[in-house]
Amino acid sequence: MRKYLVVFFLIIKAISVSDFVVAQNIVVIKGVDMEMISLIRLSDIYSIMPQLDLYTIERYRHTPLKGNLYKNAYQGINILINGIRTNFGLLDKTNLSQFPLNPAVIDSIIISYKPILYHGEFSSGILIDIITKLPEEGISFNAAYSTGNEAGDPGPYLYTEHYSENVDQFGPNTFISSSYGNENFNLTFSFADQVSPTTDPAVIQRVNNFFFQNYQVRYSGFSVHSAVSSKLGDHNIFTSFTKTGQTVVGFEYGADLYFVDELSTEFPFENNNFIFSSGNRIAFYQESEILLDANLNFNSIRKSEFNSTSIGEWEDLWLYSKTGLKSKLGIINYFIGSSFAYQNINNIKTKQKHRRNLTSVFASLDLAASKNPSASIDANFRIGEYSPGMFIKLTGYYKFSEKNKIGLSVSFDNPFDVNSFSEYVLRNEFIAQGISYEQITELSKRASNTSIALSYTHLLGENNSFLAVIDLTNYSNFSYGLNDFVFIPDYRNIINSGAKYFNEVDGLMIELSFNYYHTISKKIFQKVIYRYNAAASGNSIFAEAMKRIPRHKLFYSLYYSPFTDITASLTLNYQTSTEWIEYRNIESGSNSRYLYKLFDLMLVNCSVTKKFWSDRIRISALIHNLLNNRIQYHPVGGTFDITFLIKAEADLQSIIKF
Amino acid sequence: MKQLLITISFSLQFWSVCSLAQTDDGVIHLSLNASHNILKNEFYNYWNATPGAGFNFSIEHHIGEIGTGLKLMRFNKVIDSAKSFYGVDYYFLYRHYFDIVNRVAFISGFDVGVFEFRFDDDGYIRTSAERVEREFALKITGGISYLLTNSWKAELTASYQHIYTRKKINLYFLNIGVTKTIDMPDWMKGFFE
């Protein structure tokens, strides 16, 4: 431990760094980022966020590496829209690609990847807040169409002895949106339709039980977002309906996939999802305002119509409300309130219901009187069905010159919070093993994170900034199930040959990051991020489990806009190899498709966009994995070769004015 | 040889993009060309290529000449188990011209696109999916152009195409063509801005 601190302070003296909110570990993806990388689907933002540790099986659905790793510490993805909770997701998986918004209507995306209290919402995993654009005056219209092809098809050798299977075609992806805006009211309609392949040999090789009709996932959905503002306050409503399997448009069927970490396989299913979210800010008294949020989320999950296995069918209902008061008391700006969540997971086949209530109180205090130093306190206390938890975070900044700022935050949290399906599965799993209800409760209570983060930012002129962060997190009493996955080639199946449980997994994680942002000229911007992550101490099982997190990550991006009608981007993602102890016996008989130790990854993507008709039409050509390296994020996941994509977009702003 | 060609081509193009020497003249280039496969390799154990024809549409931009193109070629099977097919090449193109002497310029460029294999139906193809295969393809091109008149030029180029099928396909072409340059109509200028 001491040696790491010494190393850190040596580095911190040698390197100067930027002016970002860092101690809170928040990243903002701006509209220009999405435009420069020619975003095809929302989850493409992950490719420019090395701060996030995710895996993907089929380049379609992304899951946090720590998501369900610890049985009593679910750390998933929570999606908000304009600060309002949506509970979007399917059981405990959240597929950002399926959030039914046209990327063109998004202004920015705020992502937190450490425990946080954000607008009164606690997140122990990844929190994504999608901030929508304020529509232009009058009626506007946008449509985007993209499609792509992964290299590796047989081509003309299909009919020769060099025969091979067809591989993935991505898309088409279609987004359409229309909006109306005036001074006090705006309304935006979005429609999304996507086709994603499920033909990767690594998936096909181990799913003997399932037949993926057309070997593709079909998804479509629409959303309506409206906002009204007046002197009395603001009111936002977001509603959406999404569908997988038999989609709204087209006749072809394509089951969605749900990868179950505990079984190391995916299940085909179809789903209907409905969301209603409303956020209301009411001016109350002088500088005070009341915030009222409400959310309803309903998933109806059915097994694929071509699936003959006995997997369950579910209905998942969320009801949620939040009330808060934002005001000022002397030198303190505060936001206090409470929220209530109700969830009912209904197993249609067994009629078994899992109902739970989650009540939470929260407070955020900002000592605003003194801008230097500044300080804030965030606290949240939750009472679940049997797993109370808390979060408290103290943050302070001190600016010791115009260009230098230091930040320090200390936090404590019980990460078992917005768990849904995982809690249900966990309880059944433990009960099946004879672990008593009291023991489960005790396990859930005890898991905790204590974290201390120190940041140093430095501005080097107007166009250069550096940022360094060190984050030490102590994991205490985490519960871990060590599975032993084995591939059975004859049955094209993966089985868990034995699980061993560890209920007192402790350790200290150290994370270092260095960020450099450089605006070379008005035409060129570059960014470099390095991240180091390792278990500094702890028991051996903790060290083994955390080896799935890449130790070193290096990210580079270059945005180039030589003329107003042409933009280009180049991004490079490098990460060192990872080990997945649960898959230590997976390689046998798998034709090298399944790996216990994943290779180093070097992913290079590039894109070029030509704009026409004064930026009303944009045509983009993208190459993902330009070096055609083997890219594999999960031991039994697909491998991604060089992929060529094209995108065409029409963007007509204020075509009708009233 | 292949690596050398790629290195030279991309070096020239990188330099040309960085130098931004060309100007936006508000013109359109329409090009017709004929191609013939040269430098035979293992691919020709299965198929023989017949001469093909192509068409390019491009405009002048500050960074060089950009546009799209299409080429059609016929590939006849050599062995019975293979299928004959038409190869249809759709691509975005980039070209840069380096003046050498009066009327003569060196051409450097690349194409990025999709190569489509449209198989002959010999009675064994059951679905439309079996009739067509597509794959990502890259092509680099270099050669000479000669200005015939103010609006016509002749071009002689060689190109190397890499098709990213599971068993990689490398094709080498010798191309000859003519290009007509016309002024861009005013309504079209607004579109390309």
PDB file of N, CA and C in Angstrom, chain A residues 470-512:
ATOM      1  N   ILE A 470      -6.146   9.534  -8.450  1.00  0.00           N
ATOM      2  CA  ILE A 470      -5.863   8.247  -7.801  1.00  0.00           C
ATOM      3  C   ILE A 470      -7.077   7.910  -6.959  1.00  0.00           C
ATOM      4  N   ASP A 471      -7.490   6.670  -7.058  1.00  0.00           N
ATOM      5  CA  ASP A 471      -8.692   6.231  -6.356  1.00  0.00           C
ATOM      6  C   ASP A 471      -8.367   4.927  -5.649  1.00  0.00           C
ATOM      7  N   LEU A 472      -8.524   4.932  -4.348  1.00  0.00           N
ATOM      8  CA  LEU A 472      -8.297   3.709  -3.575  1.00  0.00           C
ATOM      9  C   LEU A 472      -9.646   3.260  -3.034  1.00  0.00           C
ATOM     10  N   THR A 473     -10.037   2.041  -3.353  1.00  0.00           N
ATOM     11  CA  THR A 473     -11.332   1.537  -2.884  1.00  0.00           C
ATOM     12  C   THR A 473     -11.127   0.248  -2.104  1.00  0.00           C
ATOM     13  N   ASN A 474     -11.661   0.253  -0.903  1.00  0.00           N
ATOM     14  CA  ASN A 474     -11.567  -0.940  -0.067  1.00  0.00           C
ATOM     15  C   ASN A 474     -12.871  -1.723  -0.157  1.00  0.00           C
ATOM     16  N   TYR A 475     -12.782  -2.957  -0.608  1.00  0.00           N
ATOM     17  CA  TYR A 475     -13.946  -3.835  -0.691  1.00  0.00           C
ATOM     18  C   TYR A 475     -14.001  -4.658   0.581  1.00  0.00           C
ATOM     19  N   SER A 476     -15.157  -4.700   1.183  1.00  0.00           N
ATOM     20  CA  SER A 476     -15.257  -5.428   2.445  1.00  0.00           C
ATOM     21  C   SER A 476     -16.470  -6.348   2.441  1.00  0.00           C
ATOM     22  N   ASN A 477     -16.237  -7.603   2.794  1.00  0.00           N
ATOM     23  CA  ASN A 477     -17.304  -8.602   2.952  1.00  0.00           C
ATOM     24  C   ASN A 477     -18.156  -8.803   1.703  1.00  0.00           C
ATOM     25  N   PHE A 478     -17.505  -8.849   0.590  1.00  0.00           N
ATOM     26  CA  PHE A 478     -18.226  -9.161  -0.647  1.00  0.00           C
ATOM     27  C   PHE A 478     -18.405 -10.681  -0.752  1.00  0.00           C
ATOM     28  N   SER A 479     -19.437 -11.073  -1.452  1.00  0.00           N
ATOM     29  CA  SER A 479     -19.746 -12.497  -1.582  1.00  0.00           C
ATOM     30  C   SER A 479     -19.517 -12.924  -3.035  1.00  0.00           C
ATOM     31  N   TYR A 480     -18.748 -13.988  -3.201  1.00  0.00           N
ATOM     32  CA  TYR A 480     -18.339 -14.361  -4.561  1.00  0.00           C
ATOM     33  C   TYR A 480     -18.545 -15.858  -4.790  1.00  0.00           C
ATOM     34  N   GLY A 481     -19.128 -16.182  -5.919  1.00  0.00           N
ATOM     35  CA  GLY A 481     -19.305 -17.588  -6.271  1.00  0.00           C
ATOM     36  C   GLY A 481     -18.312 -17.968  -7.349  1.00  0.00           C
ATOM     37  N   LEU A 482     -17.396 -18.845  -7.007  1.00  0.00           N
ATOM     38  CA  LEU A 482     -16.371 -19.253  -7.975  1.00  0.00           C
ATOM     39  C   LEU A 482     -16.905 -20.422  -8.788  1.00  0.00           C
ATOM     40  N   ASN A 483     -17.332 -20.129 -10.004  1.00  0.00           N
ATOM     41  CA  ASN A 483     -17.853 -21.167 -10.885  1.00  0.00           C
ATOM     42  C   ASN A 483     -16.709 -21.849 -11.627  1.00  0.00           C
ATOM     43  N   ASP A 484     -17.020 -22.962 -12.218  1.00  0.00           N
ATOM     44  CA  ASP A 484     -16.022 -23.683 -13.014  1.00  0.00           C
ATOM     45  C   ASP A 484     -16.704 -24.107 -14.316  1.00  0.00           C
ATOM     46  N   PHE A 485     -16.601 -23.244 -15.328  1.00  0.00           N
ATOM     47  CA  PHE A 485     -17.304 -23.500 -16.582  1.00  0.00           C
ATOM     48  C   PHE A 485     -16.470 -24.413 -17.485  1.00  0.00           C
ATOM     49  N   VAL A 486     -17.154 -25.400 -18.045  1.00  0.00           N
ATOM     50  CA  VAL A 486     -16.493 -26.366 -18.924  1.00  0.00           C
ATOM     51  C   VAL A 486     -17.311 -26.477 -20.209  1.00  0.00           C
ATOM     52  N   PHE A 487     -16.621 -26.481 -21.328  1.00  0.00           N
ATOM     53  CA  PHE A 487     -17.301 -26.619 -22.623  1.00  0.00           C
ATOM     54  C   PHE A 487     -17.389 -28.100 -22.990  1.00  0.00           C
ATOM     55  N   ILE A 488     -18.591 -28.547 -23.320  1.00  0.00           N
ATOM     56  CA  ILE A 488     -18.806 -29.944 -23.728  1.00  0.00           C
ATOM     57  C   ILE A 488     -19.067 -29.939 -25.237  1.00  0.00           C
ATOM     58  N   PRO A 489     -18.037 -30.210 -26.042  1.00  0.00           N
ATOM     59  CA  PRO A 489     -18.208 -30.091 -27.505  1.00  0.00           C
ATOM     60  C   PRO A 489     -19.306 -30.986 -28.061  1.00  0.00           C
ATOM     61  N   ASP A 490     -19.420 -32.221 -27.523  1.00  0.00           N
ATOM     62  CA  ASP A 490     -20.395 -33.160 -28.082  1.00  0.00           C
ATOM     63  C   ASP A 490     -21.823 -32.642 -27.960  1.00  0.00           C
ATOM     64  N   TYR A 491     -22.074 -31.909 -26.882  1.00  0.00           N
ATOM     65  CA  TYR A 491     -23.429 -31.394 -26.660  1.00  0.00           C
ATOM     66  C   TYR A 491     -23.548 -29.916 -27.031  1.00  0.00           C
ATOM     67  N   ARG A 492     -22.435 -29.339 -27.489  1.00  0.00           N
ATOM     68  CA  ARG A 492     -22.399 -27.905 -27.803  1.00  0.00           C
ATOM     69  C   ARG A 492     -23.047 -27.127 -26.666  1.00  0.00           C
ATOM     70  N   ASN A 493     -22.418 -27.257 -25.522  1.00  0.00           N
ATOM     71  CA  ASN A 493     -23.025 -26.727 -24.317  1.00  0.00           C
ATOM     72  C   ASN A 493     -21.926 -26.365 -23.322  1.00  0.00           C
ATOM     73  N   ILE A 494     -22.226 -25.424 -22.435  1.00  0.00           N
ATOM     74  CA  ILE A 494     -21.300 -25.109 -21.348  1.00  0.00           C
ATOM     75  C   ILE A 494     -21.980 -25.484 -20.043  1.00  0.00           C
ATOM     76  N   ILE A 495     -21.251 -26.225 -19.207  1.00  0.00           N
ATOM     77  CA  ILE A 495     -21.830 -26.577 -17.913  1.00  0.00           C
ATOM     78  C   ILE A 495     -20.959 -25.998 -16.802  1.00  0.00           C
ATOM     79  N   ASN A 496     -21.579 -25.813 -15.657  1.00  0.00           N
ATOM     80  CA  ASN A 496     -20.853 -25.350 -14.483  1.00  0.00           C
ATOM     81  C   ASN A 496     -20.539 -26.591 -13.652  1.00  0.00           C
ATOM     82  N   SER A 497     -19.276 -27.008 -13.678  1.00  0.00           N
ATOM     83  CA  SER A 497     -18.948 -28.292 -13.059  1.00  0.00           C
ATOM     84  C   SER A 497     -18.814 -28.195 -11.537  1.00  0.00           C
ATOM     85  N   GLY A 498     -19.002 -27.024 -10.998  1.00  0.00           N
ATOM     86  CA  GLY A 498     -18.955 -26.907  -9.543  1.00  0.00           C
ATOM     87  C   GLY A 498     -18.729 -25.474  -9.121  1.00  0.00           C
ATOM     88  N   ALA A 499     -19.495 -25.036  -8.129  1.00  0.00           N
ATOM     89  CA  ALA A 499     -19.335 -23.667  -7.641  1.00  0.00           C
ATOM     90  C   ALA A 499     -18.900 -23.701  -6.180  1.00  0.00           C
ATOM     91  N   LYS A 500     -18.056 -22.777  -5.837  1.00  0.00           N
ATOM     92  CA  LYS A 500     -17.582 -22.678  -4.460  1.00  0.00           C
ATOM     93  C   LYS A 500     -17.843 -21.243  -4.009  1.00  0.00           C
ATOM     94  N   TYR A 501     -18.386 -21.088  -2.811  1.00  0.00           N
ATOM     95  CA  TYR A 501     -18.775 -19.747  -2.373  1.00  0.00           C
ATOM     96  C   TYR A 501     -17.799 -19.167  -1.362  1.00  0.00           C
ATOM     97  N   PHE A 502     -17.514 -17.906  -1.539  1.00  0.00           N
ATOM     98  CA  PHE A 502     -16.642 -17.174  -0.618  1.00  0.00           C
ATOM     99  C   PHE A 502     -17.435 -15.968  -0.117  1.00  0.00           C
ATOM    100  N   ASN A 503     -17.645 -15.915   1.192  1.00  0.00           N
ATOM    101  CA  ASN A 503     -18.514 -14.874   1.719  1.00  0.00           C
ATOM    102  C   ASN A 503     -17.781 -13.722   2.385  1.00  0.00           C
ATOM    103  N   GLU A 504     -16.494 -13.796   2.470  1.00  0.00           N
ATOM    104  CA  GLU A 504     -15.771 -12.673   3.070  1.00  0.00           C
ATOM    105  C   GLU A 504     -14.616 -12.273   2.154  1.00  0.00           C
ATOM    106  N   VAL A 505     -14.993 -11.799   1.001  1.00  0.00           N
ATOM    107  CA  VAL A 505     -13.986 -11.373   0.028  1.00  0.00           C
ATOM    108  C   VAL A 505     -13.632  -9.913   0.324  1.00  0.00           C
ATOM    109  N   ASP A 506     -12.390  -9.677   0.663  1.00  0.00           N
ATOM    110  CA  ASP A 506     -11.926  -8.324   1.015  1.00  0.00           C
ATOM    111  C   ASP A 506     -10.728  -7.963   0.156  1.00  0.00           C
ATOM    112  N   GLY A 507     -10.580  -6.676  -0.102  1.00  0.00           N
ATOM    113  CA  GLY A 507      -9.395  -6.259  -0.836  1.00  0.00           C
ATOM    114  C   GLY A 507      -9.357  -4.762  -1.063  1.00  0.00           C
ATOM    115  N   LEU A 508      -8.206  -4.321  -1.460  1.00  0.00           N
ATOM    116  CA  LEU A 508      -8.022  -2.900  -1.756  1.00  0.00           C
ATOM    117  C   LEU A 508      -7.687  -2.763  -3.236  1.00  0.00           C
ATOM    118  N   MET A 509      -8.455  -1.951  -3.912  1.00  0.00           N
ATOM    119  CA  MET A 509      -8.243  -1.723  -5.339  1.00  0.00           C
ATOM    120  C   MET A 509      -7.625  -0.346  -5.532  1.00  0.00           C
ATOM    121  N   ILE A 510      -6.609  -0.287  -6.339  1.00  0.00           N
ATOM    122  CA  ILE A 510      -6.006   1.005  -6.639  1.00  0.00           C
ATOM    123  C   ILE A 510      -6.252   1.330  -8.110  1.00  0.00           C
ATOM    124  N   GLU A 511      -6.623   2.553  -8.353  1.00  0.00           N
ATOM    125  CA  GLU A 511      -6.869   2.975  -9.732  1.00  0.00           C
ATOM    126  C   GLU A 511      -6.204   4.333  -9.952  1.00  0.00           C
ATOM    127  N   LEU A 512      -5.428   4.397 -10.993  1.00  0.00           N
ATOM    128  CA  LEU A 512      -4.739   5.634 -11.362  1.00  0.00           C
ATOM    129  C   LEU A 512      -5.163   6.017 -12.769  1.00  0.00           C
TER     130      LEU A 512
END
